[in-house]
Tab-separated table of C-alpha atoms in Angstrom:
chain	number	residue	atom	x	y	z
A	1	MET	CA	-57.702	26.319	-27.835
A	2	THR	CA	-59.469	29.429	-29.449
A	3	PHE	CA	-62.072	29.689	-32.122
A	4	ASP	CA	-60.649	31.708	-35.313
A	5	PRO	CA	-64.332	34.880	-35.865
A	6	SER	CA	-63.074	35.966	-39.162
A	7	TYR	CA	-62.493	32.224	-40.905
A	8	GLU	CA	-65.576	31.790	-43.707
A	9	PRO	CA	-65.947	28.902	-44.463
A	10	ARG	CA	-66.241	30.645	-48.233
A	11	GLU	CA	-67.449	34.412	-48.316
A	12	GLY	CA	-70.929	35.690	-49.000
A	13	LEU	CA	-72.087	33.290	-46.689
A	14	THR	CA	-74.975	35.372	-45.667
A	15	HIS	CA	-78.331	34.610	-46.753
A	16	ARG	CA	-80.761	31.258	-47.858
A	17	ASP	CA	-79.818	32.368	-51.358
A	18	ALA	CA	-76.278	32.240	-51.696
A	19	ASP	CA	-73.801	29.821	-52.585
A	20	TRP	CA	-73.703	26.982	-50.820
A	21	SER	CA	-73.228	24.243	-53.239
A	22	GLY	CA	-70.975	22.401	-52.292
A	23	ILE	CA	-69.439	22.944	-49.401
A	24	ASN	CA	-68.746	19.825	-47.385
A	25	VAL	CA	-70.135	20.948	-43.685
A	26	LEU	CA	-70.161	18.028	-40.391
A	27	VAL	CA	-73.300	18.724	-38.672
A	28	VAL	CA	-72.758	17.889	-34.802
A	29	GLY	CA	-75.707	15.782	-33.003
A	30	LEU	CA	-79.376	15.035	-34.741
A	31	GLY	CA	-81.570	16.602	-32.350
A	32	VAL	CA	-83.798	18.628	-33.445
A	33	SER	CA	-81.655	21.695	-34.082
A	34	GLY	CA	-79.604	19.022	-35.678
A	35	PHE	CA	-82.258	18.140	-37.851
A	36	ALA	CA	-82.925	20.716	-39.269
A	37	ALA	CA	-79.585	21.804	-39.927
A	38	ALA	CA	-78.398	18.973	-42.515
A	39	ASP	CA	-81.999	19.138	-44.496
A	40	ALA	CA	-81.887	22.847	-44.577
A	41	LEU	CA	-78.036	22.396	-45.719
A	42	ALA	CA	-78.004	19.632	-47.923
A	43	GLU	CA	-82.176	21.183	-49.859
A	44	ARG	CA	-79.441	24.253	-50.915
A	45	GLY	CA	-76.418	21.997	-52.072
A	46	ALA	CA	-74.197	21.572	-49.292
A	47	ARG	CA	-72.331	18.242	-48.938
A	48	VAL	CA	-73.647	17.510	-46.122
A	49	THR	CA	-71.856	14.658	-42.802
A	50	VAL	CA	-74.603	13.980	-39.654
A	51	VAL	CA	-72.637	12.815	-35.872
A	52	SER	CA	-74.114	11.582	-32.890
A	53	ARG	CA	-73.365	10.391	-29.983
A	54	ASP	CA	-76.011	7.810	-29.479
A	55	THR	CA	-78.263	6.457	-31.456
A	56	THR	CA	-82.262	6.202	-30.129
A	57	ASP	CA	-84.872	4.984	-32.644
A	58	VAL	CA	-85.952	9.066	-33.708
A	59	ILE	CA	-81.944	9.419	-34.217
A	60	ASN	CA	-82.724	6.106	-36.268
A	61	GLU	CA	-85.683	7.389	-38.130
A	62	ARG	CA	-84.151	10.755	-38.823
A	63	ALA	CA	-81.013	9.666	-40.799
A	64	THR	CA	-83.040	7.495	-42.205
A	65	ILE	CA	-84.931	10.864	-44.321
A	66	LEU	CA	-81.597	12.195	-44.355
A	67	GLY	CA	-80.781	8.978	-45.822
A	68	ILE	CA	-82.702	9.797	-48.248
A	69	LEU	CA	-81.008	13.291	-48.913
A	70	ASP	CA	-77.317	12.008	-49.442
A	71	VAL	CA	-76.392	12.904	-46.110
A	72	ASP	CA	-74.202	11.275	-44.486
A	73	VAL	CA	-74.832	10.519	-40.834
A	74	ARG	CA	-72.514	8.379	-38.759
A	75	LEU	CA	-73.706	7.467	-35.621
A	76	GLY	CA	-71.944	5.912	-32.733
A	77	PRO	CA	-69.122	8.348	-29.776
A	78	GLU	CA	-66.017	6.633	-32.887
A	79	HIS	CA	-66.899	9.247	-34.848
A	80	VAL	CA	-67.565	12.024	-32.759
A	81	VAL	CA	-63.098	12.945	-32.177
A	82	GLU	CA	-62.607	14.756	-34.930
A	83	PRO	CA	-64.228	16.727	-38.592
A	84	PRO	CA	-64.162	14.609	-41.502
A	85	PRO	CA	-61.144	15.085	-44.123
A	86	GLY	CA	-61.902	18.502	-46.237
A	87	THR	CA	-64.568	19.571	-43.475
A	88	GLU	CA	-64.663	23.258	-44.464
A	89	LEU	CA	-67.153	24.032	-41.294
A	90	VAL	CA	-69.037	22.920	-38.763
A	91	VAL	CA	-72.706	23.153	-37.385
A	92	THR	CA	-73.352	21.953	-34.069
A	93	SER	CA	-75.621	21.606	-31.438
A	94	PRO	CA	-76.590	24.116	-28.781
A	95	GLY	CA	-75.549	21.853	-25.750
A	96	VAL	CA	-71.886	21.088	-27.181
A	97	PRO	CA	-68.792	22.582	-25.083
A	98	PRO	CA	-65.721	24.515	-26.151
A	99	HIS	CA	-63.481	21.833	-24.637
A	100	ASP	CA	-65.656	19.073	-25.505
A	101	PRO	CA	-62.659	17.210	-28.018
A	102	LEU	CA	-64.703	17.290	-31.511
A	103	MET	CA	-64.937	21.305	-31.260
A	104	LEU	CA	-60.968	21.230	-30.093
A	105	ALA	CA	-60.085	19.542	-33.516
A	106	ALA	CA	-62.324	21.900	-34.197
A	107	ALA	CA	-60.127	24.652	-33.656
A	108	SER	CA	-57.079	23.446	-34.647
A	109	ALA	CA	-57.309	22.439	-38.256
A	110	GLY	CA	-58.648	26.767	-38.334
A	111	THR	CA	-62.537	25.038	-39.185
A	112	PRO	CA	-65.484	27.278	-38.908
A	113	VAL	CA	-68.302	26.544	-35.779
A	114	TRP	CA	-71.107	27.800	-35.924
A	115	GLY	CA	-73.277	27.594	-33.700
A	116	GLU	CA	-77.547	26.976	-35.074
A	117	VAL	CA	-78.298	30.674	-34.270
A	118	GLU	CA	-75.676	31.574	-36.406
A	119	LEU	CA	-76.611	29.430	-39.462
A	120	ALA	CA	-80.215	29.798	-38.672
A	121	TRP	CA	-79.513	34.519	-38.920
A	122	ARG	CA	-78.077	33.325	-42.590
A	123	MET	CA	-80.850	31.267	-43.456
A	124	ARG	CA	-82.597	34.100	-43.655
A	125	ALA	CA	-83.619	35.672	-46.512
A	126	ARG	CA	-81.935	37.347	-48.906
A	127	GLU	CA	-84.554	40.941	-49.264
A	128	GLY	CA	-88.100	41.673	-46.211
A	129	ALA	CA	-86.426	39.059	-43.602
A	130	ALA	CA	-88.022	38.595	-40.302
A	131	PRO	CA	-86.664	41.054	-37.560
A	132	TRP	CA	-85.302	39.191	-34.373
A	133	LEU	CA	-86.236	40.406	-30.985
A	134	THR	CA	-83.195	38.303	-28.701
A	135	VAL	CA	-83.831	37.639	-25.189
A	136	THR	CA	-81.736	36.348	-22.399
A	137	GLY	CA	-80.853	36.343	-19.011
A	138	THR	CA	-80.005	33.550	-16.474
A	139	ASN	CA	-83.653	32.629	-15.247
A	140	GLY	CA	-86.826	34.347	-16.970
A	141	LYS	CA	-86.321	34.300	-20.204
A	142	THR	CA	-88.709	32.156	-21.126
A	143	THR	CA	-91.697	34.072	-19.533
A	144	THR	CA	-90.377	37.079	-21.537
A	145	VAL	CA	-89.861	35.153	-24.792
A	146	ASN	CA	-93.955	34.844	-24.335
A	147	MET	CA	-94.529	38.394	-23.581
A	148	LEU	CA	-92.997	39.574	-25.613
A	149	ALA	CA	-94.740	36.784	-28.122
A	150	SER	CA	-98.395	37.682	-26.649
A	151	ILE	CA	-98.275	41.426	-26.842
A	152	LEU	CA	-95.884	41.246	-31.008
A	153	ARG	CA	-99.696	38.710	-31.766
A	154	ALA	CA	-101.597	41.921	-29.100
A	155	ALA	CA	-100.106	44.399	-32.078
A	156	GLY	CA	-102.027	42.651	-35.268
A	157	LEU	CA	-97.692	41.421	-36.160
A	158	ARG	CA	-97.022	37.591	-37.234
A	159	ALA	CA	-94.935	37.037	-34.419
A	160	THR	CA	-94.164	33.116	-33.153
A	161	SER	CA	-91.116	33.068	-29.408
A	162	ALA	CA	-88.628	30.587	-30.921
A	163	GLY	CA	-84.278	29.681	-30.655
A	164	ASN	CA	-84.653	27.978	-26.809
A	165	VAL	CA	-87.985	27.869	-26.194
A	166	GLY	CA	-90.902	28.033	-29.016
A	167	THR	CA	-90.543	27.273	-32.749
A	168	PRO	CA	-87.480	25.755	-34.367
A	169	LEU	CA	-85.024	29.046	-35.096
A	170	LEU	CA	-84.679	27.636	-38.240
A	171	GLU	CA	-88.778	26.157	-38.433
A	172	ALA	CA	-89.037	29.529	-38.335
A	173	VAL	CA	-86.952	31.717	-40.485
A	174	LEU	CA	-87.490	28.704	-43.171
A	175	HIS	CA	-91.687	28.576	-43.032
A	176	PRO	CA	-93.366	28.595	-46.713
A	177	GLU	CA	-95.208	31.606	-44.247
A	178	PRO	CA	-92.942	34.299	-43.383
A	179	TYR	CA	-92.835	35.841	-39.492
A	180	ASP	CA	-93.365	40.039	-38.992
A	181	VAL	CA	-90.628	39.229	-36.597
A	182	LEU	CA	-89.378	36.838	-33.963
A	183	ALA	CA	-89.163	36.279	-30.391
A	184	VAL	CA	-86.081	34.881	-29.939
A	185	GLU	CA	-84.547	33.196	-27.307
A	186	LEU	CA	-80.799	32.825	-26.464
A	187	SER	CA	-79.035	30.138	-24.625
A	188	SER	CA	-76.173	31.238	-23.631
A	189	PHE	CA	-74.701	28.257	-24.898
A	190	GLN	CA	-75.918	29.049	-28.331
A	191	LEU	CA	-74.773	32.659	-27.787
A	192	HIS	CA	-71.198	31.303	-26.926
A	193	TRP	CA	-71.760	29.756	-30.444
A	194	GLN	CA	-72.847	33.108	-33.013
A	195	ARG	CA	-71.760	36.027	-34.094
A	196	SER	CA	-73.890	38.092	-36.788
A	197	ILE	CA	-76.269	38.416	-35.324
A	198	SER	CA	-77.173	41.920	-35.655
A	199	ALA	CA	-80.901	41.919	-33.227
A	200	VAL	CA	-84.147	45.289	-33.278
A	201	ALA	CA	-83.554	45.325	-29.178
A	202	SER	CA	-81.950	42.980	-27.223
A	203	ALA	CA	-82.030	42.424	-23.260
A	204	VAL	CA	-80.104	40.996	-20.989
A	205	LEU	CA	-83.081	40.930	-17.396
A	206	ASN	CA	-79.815	39.000	-14.742
A	207	VAL	CA	-76.362	37.218	-14.858
A	208	ALA	CA	-75.926	34.844	-11.636
A	209	PRO	CA	-73.118	31.743	-11.300
A	210	ASP	CA	-74.697	29.307	-13.942
A	211	HIS	CA	-73.109	26.389	-16.886
A	212	ILE	CA	-69.855	26.960	-15.486
A	213	ASP	CA	-68.911	23.930	-15.952
A	214	TRP	CA	-69.709	24.712	-19.536
A	215	HIS	CA	-68.029	27.687	-20.144
A	216	GLY	CA	-64.885	27.193	-17.947
A	217	SER	CA	-65.770	29.928	-15.715
A	218	TYR	CA	-68.040	32.781	-15.228
A	219	ALA	CA	-66.085	35.293	-17.576
A	220	GLU	CA	-67.048	33.010	-20.033
A	221	TYR	CA	-69.977	32.353	-18.772
A	222	LEU	CA	-70.923	36.846	-18.648
A	223	ARG	CA	-69.182	37.608	-21.927
A	224	ALA	CA	-71.206	34.704	-23.731
A	225	LYS	CA	-74.867	36.404	-22.266
A	226	GLY	CA	-72.951	39.428	-22.944
A	227	LYS	CA	-73.284	38.562	-27.209
A	228	ILE	CA	-76.344	39.499	-27.714
A	229	TYR	CA	-75.893	42.926	-27.100
A	230	GLU	CA	-73.121	42.796	-30.078
A	231	ASN	CA	-74.559	45.293	-33.320
A	232	THR	CA	-78.023	45.941	-31.894
A	233	HIS	CA	-79.646	48.623	-33.973
A	234	LEU	CA	-82.020	50.956	-32.144
A	235	ALA	CA	-82.466	49.199	-28.443
A	236	CYS	CA	-80.560	47.316	-24.962
A	237	ILE	CA	-82.498	46.107	-22.682
A	238	TYR	CA	-81.176	45.960	-19.404
A	239	ASN	CA	-81.801	45.440	-15.853
A	240	VAL	CA	-81.789	48.137	-13.527
A	241	ALA	CA	-81.707	46.510	-10.621
A	242	ASP	CA	-78.128	43.851	-11.693
A	243	ILE	CA	-75.455	46.441	-12.394
A	244	GLN	CA	-74.141	44.114	-15.049
A	245	THR	CA	-76.791	44.209	-17.218
A	246	GLU	CA	-75.871	47.901	-17.386
A	247	GLN	CA	-71.834	46.587	-17.595
A	248	LEU	CA	-72.702	44.724	-20.829
A	249	VAL	CA	-74.014	47.348	-22.918
A	250	MET	CA	-71.563	49.636	-22.513
A	251	GLU	CA	-68.657	47.158	-23.186
A	252	ALA	CA	-70.683	46.103	-26.545
A	253	ASN	CA	-70.451	46.886	-30.404
A	254	VAL	CA	-73.810	47.975	-30.862
A	255	VAL	CA	-75.035	49.590	-34.592
A	256	GLU	CA	-74.742	53.962	-34.297
A	257	GLY	CA	-77.504	55.211	-32.374
A	258	CYS	CA	-78.361	52.427	-30.666
A	259	ARG	CA	-79.802	53.542	-26.992
A	260	ALA	CA	-79.000	51.905	-23.372
A	261	VAL	CA	-82.753	51.237	-21.554
A	262	GLY	CA	-83.333	50.026	-18.487
A	263	PHE	CA	-86.194	48.381	-16.898
A	264	THR	CA	-87.148	48.470	-12.727
A	265	THR	CA	-89.426	47.769	-10.305
A	266	GLY	CA	-89.480	51.031	-8.981
A	267	ILE	CA	-90.333	54.736	-10.094
A	268	PRO	CA	-88.569	54.400	-13.554
A	269	ALA	CA	-86.025	57.457	-14.227
A	270	PRO	CA	-85.739	59.450	-18.177
A	271	SER	CA	-84.894	56.378	-21.183
A	272	MET	CA	-86.640	53.841	-18.446
A	273	VAL	CA	-89.717	51.477	-18.576
A	274	GLY	CA	-90.728	50.891	-14.072
A	275	ILE	CA	-93.351	51.465	-11.401
A	276	VAL	CA	-95.187	54.596	-10.822
A	277	GLU	CA	-97.819	53.563	-8.572
A	278	ASP	CA	-99.903	50.729	-9.481
A	279	VAL	CA	-98.877	51.107	-13.096
A	280	LEU	CA	-95.808	49.557	-15.356
A	281	ALA	CA	-95.340	52.710	-17.502
A	282	ASP	CA	-92.564	53.797	-20.369
A	283	ARG	CA	-90.645	57.277	-19.465
A	284	ALA	CA	-88.530	56.024	-22.522
A	285	PHE	CA	-90.375	55.619	-25.802
A	286	VAL	CA	-92.269	58.919	-26.209
A	287	GLU	CA	-92.017	62.248	-26.205
A	288	GLN	CA	-90.507	64.682	-24.002
A	289	ARG	CA	-89.619	61.594	-22.240
A	290	GLN	CA	-88.271	63.488	-19.603
A	291	ARG	CA	-91.684	64.903	-18.195
A	292	SER	CA	-94.134	62.179	-19.138
A	293	ALA	CA	-94.814	58.675	-19.267
A	294	ALA	CA	-96.697	56.308	-21.412
A	295	GLU	CA	-99.244	53.755	-18.989
A	296	LEU	CA	-98.787	49.883	-20.784
A	297	CYS	CA	-100.864	48.516	-18.259
A	298	THR	CA	-101.416	47.832	-14.172
A	299	LEU	CA	-100.148	45.214	-12.133
A	300	ALA	CA	-103.556	43.493	-11.685
A	301	ASP	CA	-103.220	43.175	-15.614
A	302	LEU	CA	-100.002	41.078	-15.168
A	303	GLN	CA	-102.168	38.735	-12.038
A	304	GLY	CA	-104.767	36.641	-13.809
A	305	ASP	CA	-106.298	34.739	-11.435
A	306	ALA	CA	-103.266	34.408	-8.884
A	307	PRO	CA	-104.008	35.974	-5.631
A	308	SER	CA	-100.574	37.981	-6.520
A	309	VAL	CA	-98.413	38.612	-8.708
A	310	ALA	CA	-94.265	37.360	-8.340
A	311	PRO	CA	-91.912	41.012	-7.988
A	312	HIS	CA	-89.907	38.845	-11.752
A	313	TYR	CA	-92.582	37.971	-13.099
A	314	VAL	CA	-93.284	42.078	-13.012
A	315	ALA	CA	-89.607	43.039	-13.778
A	316	ASN	CA	-89.811	39.920	-16.803
A	317	ALA	CA	-92.957	42.178	-18.294
A	318	LEU	CA	-91.178	45.113	-18.087
A	319	ALA	CA	-87.941	43.649	-20.525
A	320	ALA	CA	-90.990	42.504	-22.481
A	321	ALA	CA	-92.806	45.542	-22.427
A	322	ALA	CA	-89.523	47.238	-23.329
A	323	LEU	CA	-88.031	44.950	-26.221
A	324	ALA	CA	-92.266	45.368	-27.684
A	325	ARG	CA	-92.459	49.268	-27.721
A	326	ALA	CA	-88.247	49.401	-29.131
A	327	TYR	CA	-89.671	47.505	-32.732
A	328	GLY	CA	-92.992	50.091	-32.781
A	329	VAL	CA	-95.911	48.168	-30.277
A	330	GLY	CA	-97.776	51.096	-28.940
A	331	PRO	CA	-99.422	50.475	-25.291
A	332	ILE	CA	-102.927	49.258	-25.618
A	333	ALA	CA	-101.476	46.495	-27.003
A	334	VAL	CA	-98.257	45.973	-25.019
A	335	ARG	CA	-101.263	45.711	-22.259
A	336	ASP	CA	-103.005	43.665	-24.830
A	337	GLY	CA	-100.793	40.931	-24.790
A	338	LEU	CA	-99.917	40.937	-21.301
A	339	ARG	CA	-103.110	41.362	-20.169
A	340	ALA	CA	-103.753	37.052	-22.389
A	341	PHE	CA	-100.147	36.023	-21.433
A	342	ARG	CA	-100.261	33.123	-19.065
A	343	PRO	CA	-97.108	31.892	-17.697
A	344	ASP	CA	-96.531	28.380	-18.587
A	345	ARG	CA	-96.285	25.435	-15.978
A	346	HIS	CA	-93.990	24.903	-13.084
A	347	ARG	CA	-93.713	28.677	-12.662
A	348	ILE	CA	-94.623	30.093	-9.394
A	349	ALA	CA	-98.000	28.446	-9.977
A	350	GLU	CA	-100.030	27.887	-7.106
A	351	ILE	CA	-101.439	23.870	-7.297
A	352	ALA	CA	-104.155	24.435	-3.541
A	353	THR	CA	-104.498	25.532	-0.129
A	354	VAL	CA	-104.542	22.512	2.716
A	355	GLY	CA	-105.003	24.155	6.054
A	356	GLY	CA	-104.235	27.515	5.912
A	357	VAL	CA	-100.998	27.112	4.322
A	358	ARG	CA	-99.876	27.591	0.081
A	359	PHE	CA	-98.328	25.175	-1.726
A	360	VAL	CA	-96.785	26.844	-4.740
A	361	ASN	CA	-94.989	24.769	-7.606
A	362	ASP	CA	-91.836	26.478	-9.231
A	363	SER	CA	-89.662	22.854	-9.833
A	364	LYS	CA	-88.588	25.599	-13.357
A	365	ALA	CA	-86.010	27.377	-10.234
A	366	THR	CA	-83.001	25.135	-11.460
A	367	ASN	CA	-80.528	27.470	-10.067
A	368	PRO	CA	-79.714	29.419	-6.831
A	369	HIS	CA	-80.894	32.872	-8.417
A	370	ALA	CA	-84.224	31.770	-9.841
A	371	ALA	CA	-84.270	30.453	-6.039
A	372	ALA	CA	-84.033	33.553	-4.090
A	373	ALA	CA	-86.834	35.163	-7.017
A	374	ALA	CA	-89.259	32.735	-5.665
A	375	ILE	CA	-88.717	32.864	-1.878
A	376	ARG	CA	-88.402	36.262	-2.361
A	377	SER	CA	-91.891	36.008	-2.921
A	378	PHE	CA	-92.758	35.139	-0.097
A	379	ASP	CA	-92.637	36.114	3.820
A	380	SER	CA	-92.422	32.911	5.039
A	381	VAL	CA	-91.995	30.055	3.174
A	382	VAL	CA	-90.934	26.631	4.309
A	383	TRP	CA	-88.702	25.114	1.539
A	384	VAL	CA	-88.320	22.054	-0.573
A	385	ALA	CA	-85.464	21.835	-2.186
A	386	GLY	CA	-82.282	20.220	-3.515
A	387	GLY	CA	-81.009	18.354	-6.360
A	388	LEU	CA	-77.644	18.470	-9.143
A	389	LEU	CA	-76.454	21.698	-8.000
A	390	LYS	CA	-74.135	21.591	-11.001
A	391	GLY	CA	-71.303	23.518	-9.319
A	392	ALA	CA	-73.040	26.200	-7.613
A	393	ASP	CA	-72.521	27.956	-5.008
A	394	VAL	CA	-76.288	28.419	-2.632
A	395	ASP	CA	-74.167	30.138	1.074
A	396	SER	CA	-75.514	33.348	-0.931
A	397	LEU	CA	-79.195	31.816	-1.789
A	398	VAL	CA	-79.217	30.361	2.220
A	399	GLU	CA	-78.110	33.629	3.393
A	400	GLU	CA	-80.123	36.414	2.255
A	401	MET	CA	-83.651	33.857	2.236
A	402	ALA	CA	-83.196	32.703	6.007
A	403	SER	CA	-85.444	35.347	7.698
A	404	ARG	CA	-88.061	34.004	5.439
A	405	LEU	CA	-87.736	30.319	5.354
A	406	ARG	CA	-89.799	28.845	9.013
A	407	GLY	CA	-88.130	25.004	8.175
A	408	VAL	CA	-86.508	23.057	5.003
A	409	VAL	CA	-87.292	20.201	3.865
A	410	LEU	CA	-84.480	18.697	0.967
A	411	ILE	CA	-84.344	15.529	-1.360
A	412	GLY	CA	-81.737	15.419	-4.250
A	413	ALA	CA	-77.712	14.122	-4.554
A	414	ASP	CA	-76.059	17.603	-3.625
A	415	ARG	CA	-78.135	18.355	-0.495
A	416	ALA	CA	-76.000	17.822	2.005
A	417	GLN	CA	-73.994	21.043	0.377
A	418	ILE	CA	-77.666	22.902	1.331
A	419	ALA	CA	-77.579	21.206	4.510
A	420	LEU	CA	-74.422	23.075	5.547
A	421	ALA	CA	-75.899	26.478	4.908
A	422	LEU	CA	-78.065	26.444	5.834
A	423	SER	CA	-76.315	24.986	9.841
A	424	ARG	CA	-73.200	28.099	8.950
A	425	HIS	CA	-76.801	30.575	7.997
A	426	ALA	CA	-79.941	29.751	9.107
A	427	PRO	CA	-79.114	26.976	12.135
A	428	ASP	CA	-82.535	27.894	14.135
A	429	VAL	CA	-84.475	26.622	10.796
A	430	PRO	CA	-86.063	22.829	11.180
A	431	VAL	CA	-84.210	20.198	8.165
A	432	VAL	CA	-85.348	17.535	6.608
A	433	ASP	CA	-83.447	15.761	4.766
A	434	VAL	CA	-85.204	12.903	2.805
A	435	SER	CA	-82.988	10.272	1.407
A	436	GLU	CA	-85.343	8.877	-1.134
A	437	THR	CA	-84.580	9.026	-4.145
A	438	ASP	CA	-86.822	7.453	-6.753
A	439	THR	CA	-89.611	9.194	-7.545
A	440	GLY	CA	-92.749	8.833	-5.820
A	441	VAL	CA	-90.976	10.052	-2.955
A	442	MET	CA	-93.098	13.285	-2.667
A	443	ASP	CA	-95.197	12.557	-0.820
A	444	ARG	CA	-93.137	12.570	1.824
A	445	VAL	CA	-91.585	15.001	1.017
A	446	VAL	CA	-95.438	16.905	0.366
A	447	ARG	CA	-96.385	15.619	4.335
A	448	GLU	CA	-92.989	16.970	6.062
A	449	ALA	CA	-93.084	20.258	4.419
A	450	ALA	CA	-97.467	20.541	5.756
A	451	ARG	CA	-95.974	19.153	9.198
A	452	LEU	CA	-93.803	22.337	9.383
A	453	ALA	CA	-95.698	24.803	7.947
A	454	GLN	CA	-98.394	27.123	9.307
A	455	PRO	CA	-101.256	28.660	8.269
A	456	GLY	CA	-100.358	31.716	5.773
A	457	ASP	CA	-97.663	29.938	4.316
A	458	VAL	CA	-96.000	28.857	1.238
A	459	VAL	CA	-94.851	25.464	1.138
A	460	LEU	CA	-92.452	25.832	-2.670
A	461	LEU	CA	-90.706	24.087	-4.610
A	462	ALA	CA	-87.722	25.490	-6.350
A	463	PRO	CA	-85.283	23.070	-5.613
A	464	ALA	CA	-82.281	26.192	-6.166
A	465	ALA	CA	-80.908	22.831	-8.029
A	466	ALA	CA	-81.943	20.242	-11.688
A	467	SER	CA	-83.457	17.370	-11.700
A	468	MET	CA	-82.032	14.573	-13.422
A	469	ASP	CA	-80.293	12.588	-10.571
A	470	MET	CA	-84.631	11.990	-9.999
A	471	PHE	CA	-86.570	12.921	-12.815
A	472	THR	CA	-86.525	13.100	-16.224
A	473	ASN	CA	-86.919	16.788	-16.527
A	474	TYR	CA	-87.710	19.279	-14.336
A	475	GLY	CA	-91.318	19.058	-15.071
A	476	ALA	CA	-92.011	15.612	-13.812
A	477	ARG	CA	-90.759	17.283	-11.293
A	478	GLY	CA	-93.084	19.582	-10.706
A	479	ASP	CA	-96.022	17.171	-11.560
A	480	ALA	CA	-94.321	14.603	-9.415
A	481	PHE	CA	-94.770	17.306	-6.335
A	482	GLU	CA	-98.425	18.531	-7.739
A	483	GLU	CA	-100.076	14.957	-7.590
A	484	ALA	CA	-98.061	14.384	-3.989
A	485	VAL	CA	-100.413	17.564	-3.313
A	486	ARG	CA	-103.602	16.807	-4.828
A	487	ARG	CA	-103.342	13.975	-2.818
A	488	HIS	CA	-102.196	15.749	0.533
A	489	LEU	CA	-105.654	17.993	-0.245
A	490	GLU	CA	-107.965	14.702	-1.128
A	491	ALA	CA	-106.638	13.661	2.226
A	492	HIS	CA	-107.993	16.667	4.055
A	493	GLY	CA	-111.272	16.834	3.224
A	494	GLY	CA	-110.312	18.195	-0.880
A	495	PRO	CA	-110.675	22.154	-1.718
A	496	GLU	CA	-110.127	26.082	1.073
């Protein structure tokens, strides 16, 4: 069953001042985005029903507030089966997959389904709405979008990161003090349901198999990622090292005159940004780009307090710079924004050095593609891996990275699958299987990793898997690792 993208609940629902009154809208989910959607629609006179499978204290509080606004809130799994009679539009939270029974029932009834991003786009002001610069990718989205927001602010613009990170999109779009421009992170879940976004510039950082259980196939996952390029005005930014991203640009229907601009950690050709010696250089948004380039910043500007800068971090900076340059931001603001930026926690974060061994937390590496990027940043690694693989294949990761592995410590529900790949592709690498599943297990993990490591090695938490089998989220997993490293540090006489 598929959804008809041409069907509209009412003509002209393209901005916040349109006639939303009297439309019967079903909002699915009462998280942050669902609550914001219900509130915005009710304020504009729509007849809103909200359904939520879950019931928590926070959800009950939101239900009470919406009840005051005459929103019909229905809690419990029995309400998340099919749209109520008369439903003209479904607005769904991004986590609800297209094969969910409620979504299939909407499709069967011919009822249009919008995601929160589609609604946010249509809730923009009629005139003078903030343009969007959009980013997706299997990995690196949040870092790139936050880098981009930092650059935009360095240029003196009122900007924020929004969407899958930072400010909820509806909140950003409806803010009483309008933004000049929005740096928007979009997940494949969000992109699946969108059909109207027309960004000034858009980027796909990389693509690798992920969320196949949600999308149903890798082809559908790719299709969702590629939707970010649709109707882009000025520049589609792609990764030169990932040919699939360029293919997605070639397949997209863009606004006439939109350019394809590549980013590369090598020397850039014309219409690319890249690296010349230790300089991030722009050969895309300069005059006479066949013979000249603009210096954006140096690798030292990206390094901050870290002893080195990872290649994928440089790639993220290049993508952010390309998006900003497409919007007209000057080289000095690019440099200042990147120099001021600091990544979020749990992303290639140096914790301590003990006995010549560096301990690094990249708990955010929740899939094999991200783990490979992290391991590739170091020459000799004791790898801490495992968790919920969500159907991902780790064979190619282990085969590619085998020569960098000093040892491996395995944790989590799907550690046997990683162990099997190691036995096939890295049989000489010592492996410690940690079967305990309590959250206090990290002390043993750190001890075992330190035992396998030699001076000059890096003990790297880059699990290649989700965390929910043992931890609340990847942040809690990273926190547990960092705390265990600090206890290990204290037991060995403090910092070096």
